[in-house]
Short mmCIF file of N, CA and C in Angstrom, two decimals:
data_model
loop_
_atom_site.label_atom_id
_atom_site.label_comp_id
_atom_site.label_asym_id
_atom_site.label_seq_id
_atom_site.Cartn_x
_atom_site.Cartn_y
_atom_site.Cartn_z
N MET A 1 86.57 -42.16 243.27
CA MET A 1 86.12 -40.72 243.05
C MET A 1 85.54 -40.62 245.31
N SER A 2 86.03 -39.25 245.76
CA SER A 2 85.59 -38.90 247.03
C SER A 2 83.92 -39.05 247.22
N TYR A 3 83.51 -38.69 247.60
CA TYR A 3 81.88 -38.55 248.62
C TYR A 3 81.36 -37.20 247.71
N LYS A 4 82.87 -36.78 248.50
CA LYS A 4 82.51 -34.73 248.45
C LYS A 4 82.16 -34.72 246.96
N LYS A 5 83.46 -34.96 246.50
CA LYS A 5 83.69 -35.08 244.87
C LYS A 5 82.88 -35.27 244.05
N GLU A 6 82.15 -36.24 243.94
CA GLU A 6 81.07 -37.04 243.09
C GLU A 6 79.98 -36.00 243.62
N ILE A 7 79.53 -35.52 244.72
CA ILE A 7 78.52 -34.34 244.92
C ILE A 7 78.82 -33.32 244.45
N GLN A 8 80.04 -32.93 244.46
CA GLN A 8 80.48 -31.53 243.58
C GLN A 8 80.45 -32.27 242.00
N SER A 9 81.08 -32.97 241.79
CA SER A 9 80.44 -33.05 240.45
C SER A 9 78.93 -33.22 239.81
N LYS A 10 78.24 -33.64 240.75
CA LYS A 10 76.60 -33.57 240.12
C LYS A 10 76.18 -31.92 240.59
N LEU A 11 76.51 -31.45 241.59
CA LEU A 11 75.65 -30.24 242.22
C LEU A 11 76.46 -29.40 240.72
N LYS A 12 77.77 -29.07 240.45
CA LYS A 12 78.37 -28.35 239.75
C LYS A 12 78.44 -27.04 240.66
N SER A 13 78.83 -27.38 242.19
CA SER A 13 78.91 -26.03 243.09
C SER A 13 80.04 -26.17 244.10
N ASN A 14 80.17 -24.99 244.45
CA ASN A 14 81.18 -25.80 245.48
C ASN A 14 80.43 -26.08 246.80
N ILE A 15 80.80 -27.20 247.09
CA ILE A 15 79.82 -27.99 248.84
C ILE A 15 80.09 -26.88 249.49
N ASP A 16 81.44 -26.44 249.83
CA ASP A 16 80.99 -25.56 251.23
C ASP A 16 80.03 -24.54 251.44
N GLY A 17 80.29 -23.62 250.30
CA GLY A 17 79.27 -23.31 250.70
C GLY A 17 77.63 -23.36 250.79
N ILE A 18 77.33 -24.39 250.42
CA ILE A 18 76.50 -24.83 251.06
C ILE A 18 76.17 -24.56 253.00
N GLY A 19 77.38 -25.23 253.54
CA GLY A 19 77.37 -24.30 254.72
C GLY A 19 77.06 -23.58 255.44
N ASN A 20 77.45 -22.22 254.87
CA ASN A 20 76.88 -21.01 255.52
C ASN A 20 75.52 -21.08 255.60
N THR A 21 74.97 -21.79 256.41
CA THR A 21 72.75 -21.02 256.48
C THR A 21 73.11 -20.05 257.56
N PHE A 22 72.45 -19.77 257.71
CA PHE A 22 71.73 -18.31 258.67
C PHE A 22 70.46 -18.12 258.39
N THR A 23 70.20 -17.46 259.15
CA THR A 23 68.23 -16.88 259.10
C THR A 23 68.53 -15.86 259.74
N ILE A 24 68.28 -14.71 258.72
CA ILE A 24 67.93 -13.04 259.51
C ILE A 24 66.42 -12.66 259.57
N THR A 25 65.57 -12.72 261.00
CA THR A 25 64.96 -12.62 260.88
C THR A 25 63.84 -10.31 261.16
N LEU A 26 63.21 -9.45 260.99
CA LEU A 26 63.03 -8.44 261.34
C LEU A 26 61.53 -8.56 261.58
N ASP A 27 61.02 -7.47 262.27
CA ASP A 27 60.59 -7.41 262.68
C ASP A 27 60.32 -5.91 263.29
N LYS A 28 59.59 -5.06 263.16
CA LYS A 28 59.81 -3.58 263.85
C LYS A 28 60.22 -3.76 265.78
N GLY A 29 60.95 -3.03 265.49
CA GLY A 29 61.89 -3.52 267.09
C GLY A 29 63.25 -4.11 267.11
N TYR A 30 62.99 -5.16 266.15
CA TYR A 30 63.86 -5.73 266.84
C TYR A 30 64.78 -6.83 265.48
N ALA A 31 65.58 -7.83 265.38
CA ALA A 31 65.66 -8.49 264.01
C ALA A 31 67.08 -9.70 265.12
N VAL A 32 66.39 -10.91 264.24
CA VAL A 32 67.24 -12.25 264.77
C VAL A 32 68.05 -12.65 263.83
N ILE A 33 68.88 -13.09 264.31
CA ILE A 33 70.01 -13.81 263.54
C ILE A 33 70.65 -14.84 264.11
N GLU A 34 70.00 -16.08 262.75
CA GLU A 34 70.24 -18.09 263.78
C GLU A 34 71.82 -17.89 262.96
N GLY A 35 72.38 -18.60 263.15
CA GLY A 35 73.29 -19.43 262.74
C GLY A 35 74.67 -18.58 262.75
N HIS A 36 74.65 -17.68 264.02
CA HIS A 36 75.87 -16.44 264.21
C HIS A 36 77.00 -17.15 264.09
N LYS A 37 78.51 -16.62 264.60
CA LYS A 37 79.48 -17.03 264.42
C LYS A 37 79.97 -15.89 265.96
N GLY A 38 79.36 -15.14 265.94
CA GLY A 38 79.89 -14.38 267.50
C GLY A 38 79.74 -12.94 266.69
N ILE A 39 79.57 -11.92 267.29
CA ILE A 39 79.65 -10.37 267.82
C ILE A 39 81.45 -9.46 267.58
N VAL A 40 81.21 -9.22 266.07
CA VAL A 40 82.47 -8.06 266.05
C VAL A 40 82.88 -7.37 266.10
N GLN A 41 81.44 -6.26 266.10
CA GLN A 41 81.82 -5.13 266.23
C GLN A 41 79.80 -4.36 266.90
N PHE A 42 80.36 -3.58 268.25
CA PHE A 42 79.05 -3.04 268.12
C PHE A 42 79.01 -1.91 268.69
N ASP A 43 78.00 -1.03 268.48
CA ASP A 43 78.12 0.17 269.32
C ASP A 43 76.25 0.42 268.87
N LYS A 44 75.31 1.53 269.11
CA LYS A 44 74.30 2.16 269.44
C LYS A 44 73.63 1.87 267.52
N GLU A 45 74.51 2.33 266.73
CA GLU A 45 74.52 2.36 265.42
C GLU A 45 74.61 1.65 264.79
N GLN A 46 75.63 0.59 264.99
CA GLN A 46 76.44 -0.64 263.99
C GLN A 46 76.08 -1.86 264.69
N ILE A 47 76.19 -3.01 264.27
CA ILE A 47 76.26 -4.10 265.39
C ILE A 47 76.55 -4.94 263.45
N ILE A 48 78.29 -5.96 263.98
CA ILE A 48 78.80 -6.59 262.52
C ILE A 48 78.60 -7.59 263.75
N VAL A 49 78.28 -8.65 262.98
CA VAL A 49 77.78 -10.07 263.02
C VAL A 49 78.74 -11.24 262.24
N LYS A 50 79.69 -12.19 262.69
CA LYS A 50 80.24 -12.77 262.26
C LYS A 50 79.58 -14.13 261.45
N LEU A 51 79.29 -14.68 260.75
CA LEU A 51 78.55 -15.49 260.30
C LEU A 51 79.99 -16.43 259.63
N LYS A 52 79.70 -17.68 258.73
CA LYS A 52 80.86 -18.81 258.99
C LYS A 52 81.73 -18.42 258.08
N LYS A 53 80.58 -17.76 257.09
CA LYS A 53 81.56 -17.37 255.74
C LYS A 53 81.25 -15.82 255.24
N GLY A 54 81.58 -15.22 255.45
CA GLY A 54 81.28 -13.73 255.86
C GLY A 54 80.65 -12.32 256.89
N SER A 55 80.12 -11.15 256.52
CA SER A 55 79.32 -11.00 257.98
C SER A 55 78.14 -10.16 257.32
N VAL A 56 77.34 -10.00 258.27
CA VAL A 56 75.65 -9.53 258.23
C VAL A 56 76.31 -7.84 259.48
N ILE A 57 75.66 -7.02 258.76
CA ILE A 57 75.54 -5.97 258.89
C ILE A 57 74.30 -5.20 259.32
N ILE A 58 74.44 -4.09 260.55
CA ILE A 58 72.88 -4.18 260.83
C ILE A 58 73.19 -2.79 261.36
N LYS A 59 72.57 -1.74 260.46
CA LYS A 59 72.72 -0.19 261.44
C LYS A 59 71.23 0.41 261.70
N GLY A 60 71.06 0.95 262.55
CA GLY A 60 70.33 1.63 262.79
C GLY A 60 70.34 2.68 263.56
N SER A 61 69.54 2.68 264.89
CA SER A 61 69.57 3.48 265.73
C SER A 61 69.41 3.38 267.15
N ASP A 62 69.25 2.93 268.23
CA ASP A 62 69.46 2.88 269.88
C ASP A 62 69.56 1.26 269.74
N LEU A 63 70.63 0.79 268.95
CA LEU A 63 70.36 -0.99 268.60
C LEU A 63 71.55 -1.22 269.99
N SER A 64 70.70 -2.77 270.71
CA SER A 64 71.39 -3.42 271.88
C SER A 64 71.06 -4.64 271.80
N ILE A 65 71.79 -5.54 272.66
CA ILE A 65 71.68 -6.48 272.42
C ILE A 65 71.01 -7.27 273.29
N ALA A 66 70.13 -7.83 273.37
CA ALA A 66 68.93 -8.10 273.76
C ALA A 66 68.84 -9.52 274.64
N SER A 67 69.76 -10.40 273.22
CA SER A 67 69.55 -11.94 274.21
C SER A 67 70.94 -12.33 272.88
N SER A 68 71.76 -12.84 274.00
CA SER A 68 72.74 -13.87 272.86
C SER A 68 73.26 -14.77 273.31
N GLN A 69 72.78 -16.03 272.39
CA GLN A 69 73.02 -17.99 272.50
C GLN A 69 74.19 -17.86 271.25
N SER A 70 74.49 -19.51 271.59
CA SER A 70 75.07 -19.98 270.79
C SER A 70 75.04 -19.47 269.43
N LYS A 71 73.60 -19.76 269.37
CA LYS A 71 73.48 -19.66 267.55
C LYS A 71 72.68 -18.78 267.70
N GLU A 72 71.73 -18.29 268.24
CA GLU A 72 70.97 -16.70 267.82
C GLU A 72 71.55 -15.89 268.63
N LEU A 73 71.70 -14.46 267.69
CA LEU A 73 71.09 -13.43 268.23
C LEU A 73 70.33 -12.30 268.26
N VAL A 74 69.58 -11.42 269.32
CA VAL A 74 68.63 -10.99 269.04
C VAL A 74 68.84 -9.47 269.34
N ILE A 75 68.61 -8.70 268.92
CA ILE A 75 68.71 -7.00 268.41
C ILE A 75 67.90 -6.27 268.47
N LYS A 76 67.67 -5.41 269.46
CA LYS A 76 66.75 -4.46 269.88
C LYS A 76 67.19 -2.95 269.12
N GLY A 77 65.81 -2.60 268.66
CA GLY A 77 66.28 -1.11 268.74
C GLY A 77 65.44 -0.50 267.02
N ASP A 78 66.06 0.11 266.75
CA ASP A 78 65.14 0.90 265.10
C ASP A 78 66.01 0.23 263.91
N VAL A 79 65.84 -0.72 263.47
CA VAL A 79 67.09 -1.35 262.19
C VAL A 79 66.30 -0.67 261.30
N THR A 80 67.58 0.03 260.64
CA THR A 80 66.88 0.77 259.57
C THR A 80 67.80 0.07 257.98
N ASP A 81 69.18 -0.95 258.28
CA ASP A 81 69.56 -1.45 257.16
C ASP A 81 70.42 -2.93 257.55
N VAL A 82 70.45 -3.81 256.84
CA VAL A 82 70.99 -4.87 256.64
C VAL A 82 71.44 -4.88 255.53
N SER A 83 72.80 -5.43 255.60
CA SER A 83 73.47 -5.60 254.37
C SER A 83 74.07 -7.14 254.51
N LEU A 84 74.76 -7.30 253.61
CA LEU A 84 75.79 -9.10 254.04
C LEU A 84 76.98 -8.73 253.06
N GLU A 85 78.17 -9.15 253.58
CA GLU A 85 79.54 -9.05 253.21
C GLU A 85 80.32 -9.85 252.79
N GLY A 86 80.72 -10.74 251.99
CA GLY A 86 81.23 -11.89 252.39
C GLY A 86 80.98 -12.72 252.11
N VAL A 87 79.49 -12.38 252.04
CA VAL A 87 78.93 -14.27 252.20
C VAL A 87 78.57 -14.91 250.87
N TYR A 88 78.63 -16.21 250.66
CA TYR A 88 78.80 -17.14 249.33
C TYR A 88 77.09 -17.05 248.73
N ARG A 89 77.45 -16.02 247.50
CA ARG A 89 76.39 -16.56 246.51
C ARG A 89 76.61 -17.19 245.30
N GLN A 90 75.73 -17.95 244.44
CA GLN A 90 76.05 -18.38 243.31
C GLN A 90 75.12 -17.84 242.18
#
């Protein structure tokens, strides 16, 4: 039995879903997304950010990209809604 299959049988979980790690931090006037895989769509009212599996949708007004690093994205503006799409949940 392979190591991956052994871990899967012990956890009774899809081990590939464990690797979708990301963090979203919200505060007044900004949002920070760590573990992103790029920007899918951007305008002043909605930003869609790709994750390893799925995406995060940030809605609000006067949204802008303050900083974009390989693993961290900082969005400034009045964030009114954050939703996840296609993200693995168990």
